[in-house]
Coordinates of C-alpha atoms in Angstrom, one line a residue:
K122 CA 15.4 -62.2 4.0
T123 CA 15.3 -64.6 6.9
H124 CA 15.2 -61.8 9.4
I125 CA 12.4 -60.0 7.5
D126 CA 10.4 -63.3 7.5
I127 CA 10.7 -63.6 11.2
L128 CA 9.5 -60.0 11.7
I129 CA 6.5 -60.6 9.3
N130 CA 5.6 -63.9 11.1
D131 CA 5.7 -62.2 14.5
N132 CA 3.8 -59.2 13.1
F133 CA 6.5 -57.1 14.5
F134 CA 6.5 -53.4 13.2
I135 CA 6.8 -54.2 9.5
I136 CA 4.2 -53.9 6.8
P137 CA 4.5 -55.5 3.3
L138 CA 3.6 -53.1 0.6
D139 CA 3.1 -55.6 -2.2
G140 CA 3.1 -59.3 -2.9
N141 CA 6.7 -59.5 -4.1
N142 CA 8.4 -59.6 -0.7
Y143 CA 10.5 -56.7 -1.7
N144 CA 9.0 -53.5 -0.5
Y145 CA 8.1 -52.9 3.1
R146 CA 7.2 -50.0 5.4
F147 CA 8.4 -50.1 9.0
H148 CA 6.3 -48.9 11.9
H149 CA 7.1 -45.3 12.9
L150 CA 8.1 -46.5 16.4
I151 CA 11.3 -48.0 15.0
Q152 CA 11.7 -46.1 11.8
R153 CA 14.2 -43.6 13.3
H154 CA 16.2 -46.4 14.9
L155 CA 16.4 -48.3 11.6
Y156 CA 17.3 -45.2 9.7
N157 CA 20.2 -44.4 12.0
Q158 CA 21.4 -48.0 11.7
S159 CA 21.2 -47.8 7.9
L160 CA 23.0 -44.4 7.8
S161 CA 25.9 -45.7 9.9
N162 CA 26.3 -48.8 7.6
W163 CA 25.5 -47.4 4.2
G164 CA 26.0 -43.6 4.2
H165 CA 24.0 -40.8 2.7
D166 CA 24.4 -41.7 -1.0
K167 CA 22.9 -45.2 -0.4
I168 CA 20.1 -43.8 1.7
S169 CA 19.3 -41.2 -1.0
S170 CA 19.1 -44.0 -3.6
I171 CA 16.7 -46.0 -1.4
H172 CA 14.6 -42.8 -1.0
C173 CA 14.4 -42.5 -4.7
M174 CA 13.5 -46.2 -5.1
S175 CA 10.7 -45.6 -2.5
A176 CA 9.6 -42.5 -4.5
E177 CA 9.2 -44.6 -7.6
W178 CA 7.2 -47.2 -5.8
Y179 CA 4.8 -44.6 -4.4
K180 CA 4.6 -42.9 -7.8
N181 CA 3.7 -46.1 -9.5
H182 CA 1.1 -46.8 -6.8
N183 CA -0.6 -43.4 -7.2
Q184 CA 0.6 -41.9 -4.0
P185 CA 2.2 -38.7 -5.3
S186 CA 2.5 -36.9 -2.0
L187 CA 4.8 -39.6 -0.6
A188 CA 6.6 -39.9 -3.9
I189 CA 7.4 -36.2 -3.9
E190 CA 8.5 -36.4 -0.3
H191 CA 10.9 -39.3 -0.9
F192 CA 12.3 -37.7 -4.1
I193 CA 13.1 -34.6 -2.1
K194 CA 14.7 -36.7 0.7
G195 CA 16.7 -38.5 -2.1
N196 CA 17.9 -35.0 -3.4
N197 CA 16.2 -35.7 -6.7
F198 CA 14.5 -32.3 -6.9
E199 CA 13.9 -32.5 -10.6
N200 CA 11.7 -35.6 -10.4
A201 CA 10.0 -34.2 -7.3
L202 CA 9.2 -30.9 -9.1
G203 CA 8.0 -32.7 -12.2
L204 CA 5.5 -34.7 -10.1
F205 CA 4.5 -31.7 -8.1
K206 CA 3.7 -29.7 -11.2
V207 CA 0.9 -32.1 -12.0
Y208 CA -0.2 -33.0 -8.4
R209 CA -0.5 -29.4 -7.2
L210 CA -3.4 -28.9 -9.6
Q211 CA -5.3 -31.8 -7.9
L212 CA -4.6 -30.4 -4.5
L213 CA -5.9 -27.0 -5.6
R214 CA -8.9 -28.6 -7.1
E215 CA -9.7 -30.4 -3.9
M216 CA -8.7 -27.4 -1.8
D217 CA -6.3 -29.6 0.2
W218 CA -4.4 -26.6 1.6
S219 CA -2.6 -28.5 4.4
S220 CA -1.2 -31.1 2.0
L221 CA -0.2 -28.4 -0.5
K222 CA 1.5 -26.4 2.2
H223 CA 3.3 -29.5 3.6
I224 CA 4.8 -30.4 0.1
V225 CA 5.8 -26.8 -0.7
N226 CA 7.7 -26.5 2.6
L227 CA 9.6 -29.8 1.8
F228 CA 11.5 -28.2 -1.0
P229 CA 14.7 -26.4 0.0
K230 CA 14.3 -22.6 -0.1
S231 CA 17.2 -22.2 -2.5
Y232 CA 15.5 -24.6 -5.0
A233 CA 11.9 -23.3 -4.3
K234 CA 13.0 -19.7 -5.3
T235 CA 13.7 -20.8 -8.9
S236 CA 10.4 -22.6 -9.4
A237 CA 7.4 -20.7 -10.8
E238 CA 5.1 -23.6 -9.8
I239 CA 6.2 -23.5 -6.2
Q240 CA 6.0 -19.7 -5.9
L241 CA 2.6 -19.7 -7.5
S242 CA 1.4 -22.4 -5.1
K243 CA 2.7 -20.2 -2.2
A244 CA 0.6 -17.3 -3.6
W245 CA -2.5 -19.5 -3.5
L246 CA -1.8 -20.5 0.0
L247 CA -1.5 -16.8 1.0
I248 CA -4.9 -16.1 -0.5
Y249 CA -6.4 -19.0 1.5
S250 CA -4.8 -17.8 4.7
G251 CA -5.9 -14.2 4.1
D252 CA -2.4 -12.7 3.6
V253 CA -3.3 -11.0 0.4
F254 CA -0.9 -8.1 0.8
E255 CA 2.0 -10.5 1.2
M256 CA 0.8 -12.3 -1.9
F257 CA 0.8 -9.0 -3.8
S258 CA 4.5 -8.5 -2.9
M259 CA 5.3 -11.9 -4.5
L260 CA 3.8 -11.1 -7.9
G261 CA 6.7 -9.1 -9.3
Y262 CA 9.2 -11.8 -8.4
I263 CA 7.0 -14.6 -9.9
N264 CA 6.8 -12.6 -13.1
E265 CA 10.6 -12.4 -13.2
I266 CA 10.9 -16.2 -12.8
I267 CA 8.4 -16.9 -15.6
C268 CA 9.9 -14.3 -18.0
A269 CA 13.5 -15.7 -17.3
D270 CA 12.3 -19.0 -18.8
E271 CA 12.3 -18.8 -22.6
S272 CA 10.2 -22.0 -22.8
R273 CA 7.6 -20.6 -20.4
S274 CA 4.1 -21.8 -21.2
K275 CA 1.0 -19.6 -21.6
A276 CA -0.6 -21.6 -18.8
L277 CA 1.9 -20.3 -16.2
I278 CA 1.4 -16.7 -17.5
A279 CA -2.4 -17.3 -17.3
E280 CA -2.1 -18.5 -13.7
L281 CA -0.1 -15.5 -12.8
K282 CA -2.7 -13.2 -14.3
S283 CA -5.4 -15.0 -12.3
L284 CA -3.5 -13.8 -9.2
Q285 CA -2.7 -10.4 -10.5
V286 CA -6.4 -9.6 -11.0
Y287 CA -6.8 -9.7 -7.2
E288 CA -4.5 -6.6 -7.0
L289 CA -5.8 -5.0 -10.2
Y290 CA -9.3 -5.0 -8.8
N291 CA -8.8 -4.2 -5.2
L292 CA -5.8 -1.9 -5.1
S293 CA -4.9 -0.6 -8.6
K294 CA -8.6 -0.4 -9.5
D295 CA -7.7 -0.8 -13.2
Y296 CA -10.9 -2.6 -14.2
D297 CA -10.2 -2.6 -18.0
Q298 CA -6.9 -4.3 -17.5
C299 CA -8.6 -6.7 -15.0
V300 CA -11.1 -7.8 -17.6
E301 CA -8.2 -8.3 -20.1
A302 CA -6.1 -10.3 -17.7
C303 CA -9.1 -12.5 -16.7
S304 CA -10.1 -13.2 -20.3
F305 CA -6.5 -14.2 -21.0
A306 CA -6.4 -16.5 -18.0
I307 CA -9.8 -18.2 -18.9
K308 CA -8.6 -18.8 -22.5
H309 CA -5.1 -20.2 -21.6
L310 CA -5.5 -22.0 -18.3
P311 CA -5.6 -25.8 -18.5
K312 CA -9.1 -27.1 -17.7
E313 CA -7.8 -29.1 -14.8
H314 CA -6.6 -25.9 -13.1
V315 CA -10.1 -25.2 -11.8
Y316 CA -9.1 -23.0 -8.8
A317 CA -7.3 -20.5 -11.0
L318 CA -10.1 -20.6 -13.5
G319 CA -12.6 -19.9 -10.8
Y320 CA -10.7 -16.8 -9.6
A321 CA -10.5 -15.6 -13.2
W322 CA -14.2 -15.9 -13.5
I323 CA -14.8 -14.2 -10.2
F324 CA -12.8 -11.1 -11.1
L325 CA -14.0 -11.0 -14.7
G326 CA -17.6 -10.7 -13.4
A327 CA -16.6 -8.2 -10.8
A328 CA -14.7 -6.0 -13.2
M329 CA -17.3 -6.2 -15.9
Q330 CA -19.9 -5.0 -13.4
I331 CA -17.9 -1.8 -13.2
T332 CA -16.8 -1.5 -16.9
H333 CA -20.2 -2.5 -18.3
S334 CA -23.2 -3.3 -15.9
T335 CA -24.4 -6.0 -13.5
T336 CA -26.8 -7.4 -16.2
I337 CA -24.0 -7.8 -18.8
A338 CA -21.6 -9.3 -16.2
V339 CA -24.2 -11.8 -15.0
Q340 CA -25.0 -12.8 -18.6
K341 CA -21.3 -13.4 -19.2
I342 CA -20.9 -15.6 -16.1
K343 CA -24.1 -17.6 -16.8
Q344 CA -22.9 -18.2 -20.4
G345 CA -19.7 -19.7 -18.8
I346 CA -21.8 -21.8 -16.4
T347 CA -23.7 -23.3 -19.5
E348 CA -20.4 -24.0 -21.4
D349 CA -18.3 -25.4 -18.5
N350 CA -19.1 -28.9 -17.2
D351 CA -16.8 -28.8 -14.2
L352 CA -18.7 -28.5 -11.0
R353 CA -15.8 -26.8 -9.2
V354 CA -15.6 -24.1 -11.8
K355 CA -19.4 -23.7 -11.7
S356 CA -19.3 -23.2 -8.0
H357 CA -16.9 -20.2 -8.5
Q358 CA -19.1 -18.9 -11.3
W359 CA -22.2 -19.0 -9.0
L360 CA -20.0 -17.4 -6.3
V361 CA -19.2 -14.4 -8.5
I362 CA -22.9 -14.0 -9.4
C363 CA -23.6 -13.8 -5.6
Y364 CA -20.9 -11.1 -5.3
L365 CA -22.4 -9.2 -8.2
Y366 CA -25.8 -9.1 -6.7
W367 CA -24.4 -8.3 -3.3
M368 CA -22.4 -5.3 -4.7
S369 CA -25.3 -4.1 -6.9
G370 CA -27.6 -4.3 -3.9
E371 CA -30.1 -6.7 -5.4
N372 CA -31.0 -8.7 -2.3
E373 CA -33.8 -10.8 -3.6
K374 CA -31.6 -12.1 -6.5
L375 CA -28.8 -12.6 -4.0
I376 CA -30.9 -14.9 -1.9
R377 CA -31.9 -17.0 -4.9
S378 CA -28.3 -17.2 -6.2
S379 CA -26.9 -18.1 -2.8
Q380 CA -29.5 -20.9 -2.6
S381 CA -28.2 -22.1 -6.1
L382 CA -24.7 -22.1 -4.7
I383 CA -25.8 -24.2 -1.7
E384 CA -27.6 -26.7 -3.9
L385 CA -24.5 -27.0 -6.1
G386 CA -22.4 -27.6 -3.0
L387 CA -24.7 -30.4 -1.9
Q388 CA -24.8 -31.9 -5.3
S389 CA -21.0 -32.0 -5.7
N390 CA -20.1 -32.4 -2.0
N391 CA -18.2 -29.2 -2.3
L392 CA -17.8 -27.8 1.2
E393 CA -16.4 -24.5 0.0
A394 CA -19.5 -23.9 -2.2
L395 CA -21.7 -24.8 0.8
A396 CA -19.9 -22.4 3.1
N397 CA -19.9 -19.6 0.6
G398 CA -23.6 -20.1 -0.1
Y399 CA -24.6 -19.9 3.6
Y400 CA -22.3 -16.8 3.9
F401 CA -24.1 -14.9 1.2
K402 CA -27.5 -16.1 2.3
G403 CA -26.8 -14.9 5.8
M404 CA -25.6 -11.5 4.6
A405 CA -28.7 -11.0 2.5
Q406 CA -31.0 -12.0 5.3
F407 CA -29.2 -9.6 7.7
A408 CA -29.6 -6.8 5.2
H409 CA -33.3 -7.5 5.1
G410 CA -33.5 -7.3 8.8
D411 CA -34.3 -11.0 9.2
I412 CA -31.8 -11.3 12.0
N413 CA -32.8 -14.7 13.3
K414 CA -32.8 -16.2 9.8
A415 CA -29.4 -14.7 9.2
K416 CA -28.0 -16.1 12.4
K417 CA -29.3 -19.6 11.4
S418 CA -27.6 -19.4 8.0
L419 CA -24.4 -18.1 9.5
L420 CA -24.3 -20.8 12.1
E421 CA -24.4 -23.3 9.2
F422 CA -21.4 -21.4 7.7
Y423 CA -19.7 -21.6 11.1
E424 CA -19.6 -25.4 10.9
L425 CA -17.9 -25.2 7.5
R426 CA -15.8 -22.1 8.1
Y427 CA -12.4 -23.7 7.5
S428 CA -13.5 -24.9 4.1
T429 CA -13.3 -21.4 2.5
I430 CA -10.7 -18.7 2.2
A431 CA -9.8 -16.5 5.2
V432 CA -11.4 -13.3 4.0
I433 CA -14.8 -15.0 3.7
H434 CA -14.2 -16.8 7.0
F435 CA -13.5 -13.4 8.7
M436 CA -16.4 -11.5 7.1
A437 CA -18.9 -14.3 7.9
M438 CA -17.8 -14.2 11.5
T439 CA -18.2 -10.4 11.4
V440 CA -21.9 -10.5 10.2
L441 CA -22.5 -13.3 12.7
S442 CA -21.2 -11.1 15.5
K443 CA -23.5 -8.3 14.2
C444 CA -26.5 -10.7 14.5
L445 CA -25.5 -11.8 18.0
F446 CA -25.1 -8.2 19.1
V447 CA -28.5 -7.1 17.8
L448 CA -30.1 -10.1 19.4
G449 CA -28.3 -9.4 22.7
E450 CA -26.6 -12.8 22.9
D451 CA -23.5 -11.4 24.6
A452 CA -21.9 -14.6 25.7
R453 CA -22.0 -16.1 22.2
L454 CA -20.9 -12.8 20.8
N455 CA -17.8 -12.7 23.0
S456 CA -17.0 -16.3 22.0
V457 CA -17.1 -15.4 18.3
L458 CA -14.9 -12.3 18.8
D459 CA -12.4 -14.5 20.7
K460 CA -12.4 -16.9 17.8
M461 CA -11.7 -14.1 15.4
A462 CA -8.9 -12.8 17.5
E463 CA -7.4 -16.3 17.6
M464 CA -7.6 -16.6 13.8
I465 CA -5.9 -13.2 13.4
H466 CA -3.2 -14.1 15.9
S467 CA -2.4 -17.4 14.2
Q468 CA -2.1 -15.8 10.8
R469 CA -0.4 -12.6 12.1
D470 CA -2.6 -10.6 9.8
A471 CA -2.4 -6.8 10.5
H472 CA -5.3 -5.9 8.2
F473 CA -7.8 -8.3 9.8
G474 CA -6.5 -7.1 13.2
Q475 CA -7.5 -3.5 12.3
L476 CA -10.9 -4.6 11.1
L477 CA -11.6 -6.5 14.4
E478 CA -10.6 -3.4 16.4
I479 CA -12.9 -1.2 14.4
L480 CA -15.7 -3.8 14.8
K481 CA -15.2 -3.7 18.6
A482 CA -15.3 0.1 18.5
D483 CA -18.6 -0.1 16.5
F484 CA -20.0 -2.2 19.4
Y485 CA -18.7 0.3 22.0
L486 CA -20.5 3.1 20.2
S487 CA -23.7 1.1 20.1
K488 CA -23.5 0.4 23.8
G489 CA -23.0 4.1 24.5
H490 CA -19.2 4.1 25.2
K491 CA -18.7 7.0 22.7
K492 CA -15.3 8.2 24.0
L493 CA -13.9 4.6 24.1
A494 CA -15.0 4.0 20.5
I495 CA -13.5 7.2 19.3
S496 CA -10.2 6.5 21.1
Q497 CA -10.1 3.0 19.6
V498 CA -10.5 4.3 16.1
N499 CA -7.8 7.1 16.6
K500 CA -5.3 4.5 17.6
L501 CA -5.5 2.6 14.3
G502 CA -4.1 5.0 11.7
D503 CA -4.7 4.4 8.0
V504 CA -6.8 1.4 6.9
A505 CA -6.7 0.1 3.3
L506 CA -9.7 1.1 1.3
T507 CA -10.7 -1.8 -0.9
A508 CA -13.4 -2.1 -3.6
L509 CA -16.2 -2.6 -1.0
S510 CA -17.0 -6.1 -2.0
D511 CA -17.1 -7.5 1.5
F512 CA -19.8 -7.4 4.2
Y513 CA -18.0 -5.0 6.5
N514 CA -16.4 -1.8 5.4
P515 CA -14.1 -0.3 8.1
Q516 CA -14.2 3.3 6.7
I517 CA -18.0 3.4 7.0
A518 CA -17.7 2.3 10.7
M519 CA -14.8 4.7 11.3
A520 CA -16.7 7.7 9.8
R521 CA -19.9 6.9 11.8
I522 CA -17.9 6.7 15.0
L523 CA -15.8 9.9 14.4
L524 CA -19.0 11.9 13.6
M525 CA -19.9 11.4 17.2
S526 CA -16.7 13.3 18.3
N527 CA -16.6 16.9 19.5
S528 CA -13.1 17.2 18.1
A529 CA -12.7 19.3 14.9
S530 CA -9.9 17.1 13.6
D531 CA -12.0 13.9 14.1
L532 CA -15.0 15.5 12.3
N533 CA -12.7 16.6 9.4
Y534 CA -11.2 13.1 9.2
A535 CA -14.8 11.7 9.1
K536 CA -15.7 14.0 6.3
S537 CA -12.6 13.0 4.3
L538 CA -13.5 9.3 4.8
I539 CA -17.0 10.0 3.5
S540 CA -15.5 11.8 0.5
K541 CA -13.2 8.9 -0.3
L542 CA -16.1 6.4 0.1
E543 CA -18.3 8.5 -2.2
E544 CA -15.6 8.5 -4.9
V545 CA -15.1 4.7 -4.7
I546 CA -18.8 3.9 -4.5
T547 CA -19.6 6.1 -7.5
R548 CA -16.6 4.8 -9.5
T549 CA -17.4 1.1 -8.9
K550 CA -21.2 1.5 -9.2
N551 CA -21.5 -0.1 -5.8
G552 CA -25.2 -0.3 -4.9
R553 CA -24.6 -2.1 -1.7
F554 CA -23.1 0.7 0.4
I555 CA -24.9 3.6 -1.1
V556 CA -27.5 3.6 1.7
D557 CA -24.8 3.6 4.4
L558 CA -23.1 6.5 2.6
L559 CA -26.2 8.6 2.4
L560 CA -26.9 8.0 6.1
L561 CA -23.3 9.1 6.9
K562 CA -23.9 12.3 4.9
S563 CA -27.1 12.8 6.8
E564 CA -25.3 12.3 10.2
S565 CA -22.7 14.8 9.0
A566 CA -25.3 17.4 8.2
L567 CA -26.8 16.9 11.6
R568 CA -23.4 17.7 13.2
T569 CA -23.4 21.1 11.4
A570 CA -27.1 21.7 12.4
D571 CA -28.1 21.5 8.7
Q572 CA -31.5 19.9 9.3
A573 CA -32.7 20.4 5.7
F574 CA -29.7 18.5 4.2
A575 CA -29.9 15.8 6.9
E576 CA -33.6 15.2 5.9
Q577 CA -32.7 15.2 2.1
Y578 CA -30.0 12.6 2.5
A579 CA -32.1 10.5 4.8
E580 CA -35.0 10.5 2.3
K581 CA -32.7 9.4 -0.5
A582 CA -31.4 6.6 1.7
I583 CA -34.9 5.5 2.6
R584 CA -36.0 5.6 -1.0
I585 CA -33.2 3.2 -2.1
A586 CA -33.6 1.0 1.0
N587 CA -37.3 0.7 0.4
T588 CA -36.7 -0.5 -3.2
R589 CA -34.1 -3.0 -2.1
R590 CA -35.5 -3.9 1.3
Y591 CA -32.4 -2.8 3.1
I592 CA -33.1 -2.4 6.8
S593 CA -29.8 -3.2 8.5
P594 CA -28.0 0.1 7.8
F595 CA -30.7 1.8 9.9
L596 CA -29.8 -0.2 13.0
E597 CA -26.6 1.7 13.5
I598 CA -27.6 5.3 13.1
S599 CA -27.9 7.9 15.9
D600 CA -31.1 8.3 17.8
E601 CA -31.4 11.8 16.4
L602 CA -31.2 10.4 12.9
V603 CA -33.7 7.7 13.8
E604 CA -36.2 10.4 14.6
I605 CA -35.8 11.9 11.1
V606 CA -35.9 8.4 9.4
E607 CA -39.1 7.4 11.2
S608 CA -40.7 10.8 10.5
V609 CA -39.8 10.7 6.7
S610 CA -40.6 7.0 6.2
K611 CA -43.9 7.2 8.1
L612 CA -44.9 10.2 5.9
K613 CA -43.6 9.0 2.5
F614 CA -42.7 5.3 2.7
S615 CA -45.2 3.5 4.8
D616 CA -44.3 0.1 3.5
F617 CA -40.8 0.6 4.7
Y618 CA -41.8 2.3 8.0
K619 CA -43.7 -0.7 9.3
P620 CA -40.9 -3.4 9.2
L621 CA -38.3 -0.8 10.3
K622 CA -40.4 0.2 13.3
R623 CA -41.2 -3.4 14.1
L624 CA -37.5 -4.3 14.1
L625 CA -36.4 -1.3 16.1
N626 CA -39.1 -2.0 18.7
N627 CA -38.1 -5.6 19.0
L628 CA -34.5 -4.6 19.7
N629 CA -35.3 -2.2 22.5
S630 CA -35.1 -4.1 25.8
E631 CA -37.5 -3.0 28.5
N632 CA -34.8 -3.2 31.2
T633 CA -32.1 -1.3 29.3
P634 CA -32.7 2.4 28.4
Q635 CA -32.1 3.3 24.8
L636 CA -29.0 5.3 24.1
L637 CA -29.5 9.1 24.1
S638 CA -28.7 11.1 21.0
N639 CA -26.0 13.8 21.2
R640 CA -28.6 16.5 21.3
E641 CA -30.6 14.7 24.1
L642 CA -27.4 14.4 26.1
E643 CA -26.8 18.2 25.7
V644 CA -30.3 18.9 26.9
L645 CA -29.9 16.6 29.8
K646 CA -26.6 18.2 30.8
L647 CA -28.4 21.6 31.0
L648 CA -31.4 20.0 32.8
R649 CA -29.0 18.9 35.5
K650 CA -28.0 22.6 35.9
N651 CA -31.7 23.4 36.6
L652 CA -32.1 25.5 33.4
T653 CA -35.5 26.3 32.1
N654 CA -36.7 25.2 28.7
K655 CA -36.3 28.8 27.4
Q656 CA -32.7 29.0 28.8
I657 CA -31.8 25.6 27.2
A658 CA -33.3 26.8 23.9
I659 CA -31.1 29.9 24.0
A660 CA -28.0 27.9 24.9
L661 CA -28.4 25.4 22.1
Y662 CA -29.8 27.8 19.5
I663 CA -33.1 25.8 19.1
S664 CA -36.7 26.5 19.8
E665 CA -38.5 25.8 23.1
K666 CA -40.8 23.4 21.2
T667 CA -37.7 21.4 20.1
V668 CA -36.4 21.4 23.7
K669 CA -39.8 20.0 24.9
R670 CA -39.6 17.2 22.2
H671 CA -36.1 16.3 23.3
C672 CA -37.1 16.2 27.0
S673 CA -40.1 14.0 26.1
N674 CA -37.8 11.6 24.2
L675 CA -35.2 11.3 26.8
F676 CA -37.8 10.8 29.6
K677 CA -39.3 8.0 27.6
K678 CA -35.9 6.4 27.0
L679 CA -34.9 6.6 30.6
G680 CA -38.4 5.5 31.8
V681 CA -39.0 8.5 34.0
K682 CA -41.6 11.2 34.4
N683 CA -39.7 14.4 35.1
R684 CA -36.4 16.2 35.2
R685 CA -35.4 15.2 38.7
E686 CA -36.1 11.5 38.0
A687 CA -34.1 11.8 34.7
T688 CA -31.1 13.1 36.5
I689 CA -31.3 10.4 39.2
K690 CA -31.8 7.6 36.7
F691 CA -29.0 8.8 34.5
Q692 CA -26.5 8.8 37.4
S693 CA -27.8 5.4 38.8
L694 CA -27.2 3.7 35.4
D695 CA -23.6 5.1 35.2
L696 CA -24.3 6.7 31.9
A697 CA -22.4 9.9 32.6
H698 CA -19.5 8.8 30.4
Q699 CA -21.7 9.7 27.4
I700 CA -21.6 13.4 28.2

């Protein structure tokens, strides 16, 4: 006591924790030294008892994290787990992922394996970090732990179901069972387990959109918003409404819903809701062709990107990179791509790694590096086909790239991807990617020289895009298809033609020639051999009139007046890799 009084009077590395002169915390600079001194004098048993005394003090003073840590250090795992069972719900509610991960990792692996609460917490952490496939692999084991406990509560079963729906929706595609599991979770989860409740609402709405309709799903979610007073749960409910309008392709409603999510985030100081709101708003604006507005919203997200789960973090970075590419902001684009690569490396996530490589191949193709884009895609192998609820679909990009190949195997693979996409889009009633699918089918028809089918698919795509004000899918089609789209929209959809033409014109730099279509490249290759228009027409099985049109287009794109200048300009710009 005298020694402690001296330390306190000298303000020397000791902090009183209460007014009883009994509990103190030592400065970390000398904690290790004092611990080793105590260990040599008292031994492990005495030290463990002091840890447990400390844990009780922290518990009584509402510091559960330190209480759990000291209970574990004192080998009192039962008390540590009992406190953790309650405290983890608070951490999930507050989305304090770092604290949750820290506490979960404190438990010995042998003990953690037997606890359903610890394993469930690990599963939520995997969702946050984007390791969903690893999370899927845990579900069977967690189910075994819960079933082995005869006194298991419905709350634990409900929490497990709120995780299982992630797999039921995305991989198994068993939407009826997904609705059933979500309904059970919502009914039996404790009200304080808001994160699990939020996920149950998200997948309930998404599955009901497929099993019933978007209207019925939205009505169900809005009923939940009215009945539930918790702002965290409400934020998840508004999140699923955004998802529903995104997947159904109702862009105007999506913008309004994303604004409601933003306002809720501001009202409740919920950074995750704010981040998600800006993400959906940016996606909707990009789909409209409002590229600068989309960039502004996504830069707002960028400041909050660590407040949401990894899949939204990655997808928002993807649409931001698309905006920057379209706007020609290469320096900032490269910075965003580097950040995405760092994120993937830190999480060692193979799926996101595949998506990033496909995104880069997408950019290679748009810059005219056709062979490099095709090679990049062929290196990747199979990529998981999910329920198309995210901004970027890798199979659509892969099919678009492979359709530019001269290889029969690549073209067959592209057609098989289109077939799989059509099956999933039809089954899930996905209105978001239907325009992209129709444009892919139009591109495919062009590759087989089926002009009539190409025009039919293009017209269907334009009709839907005109209704929903979708412009962004048309930014990534071939120049040959652009000609068809412009011709059809000018003739039949003048309201759509004007904003599309304006956007395309704004994207074309005066100093950089537009990319040549495959047919224009073939014509140019024959021009370089000094063939006449008639000879070119015979070689390509097209009319002389069509040859003249292609020549006119490529002269315009290259900014030249005749064949000789076209050949010289083409070589000077190092574009020969396109042939």
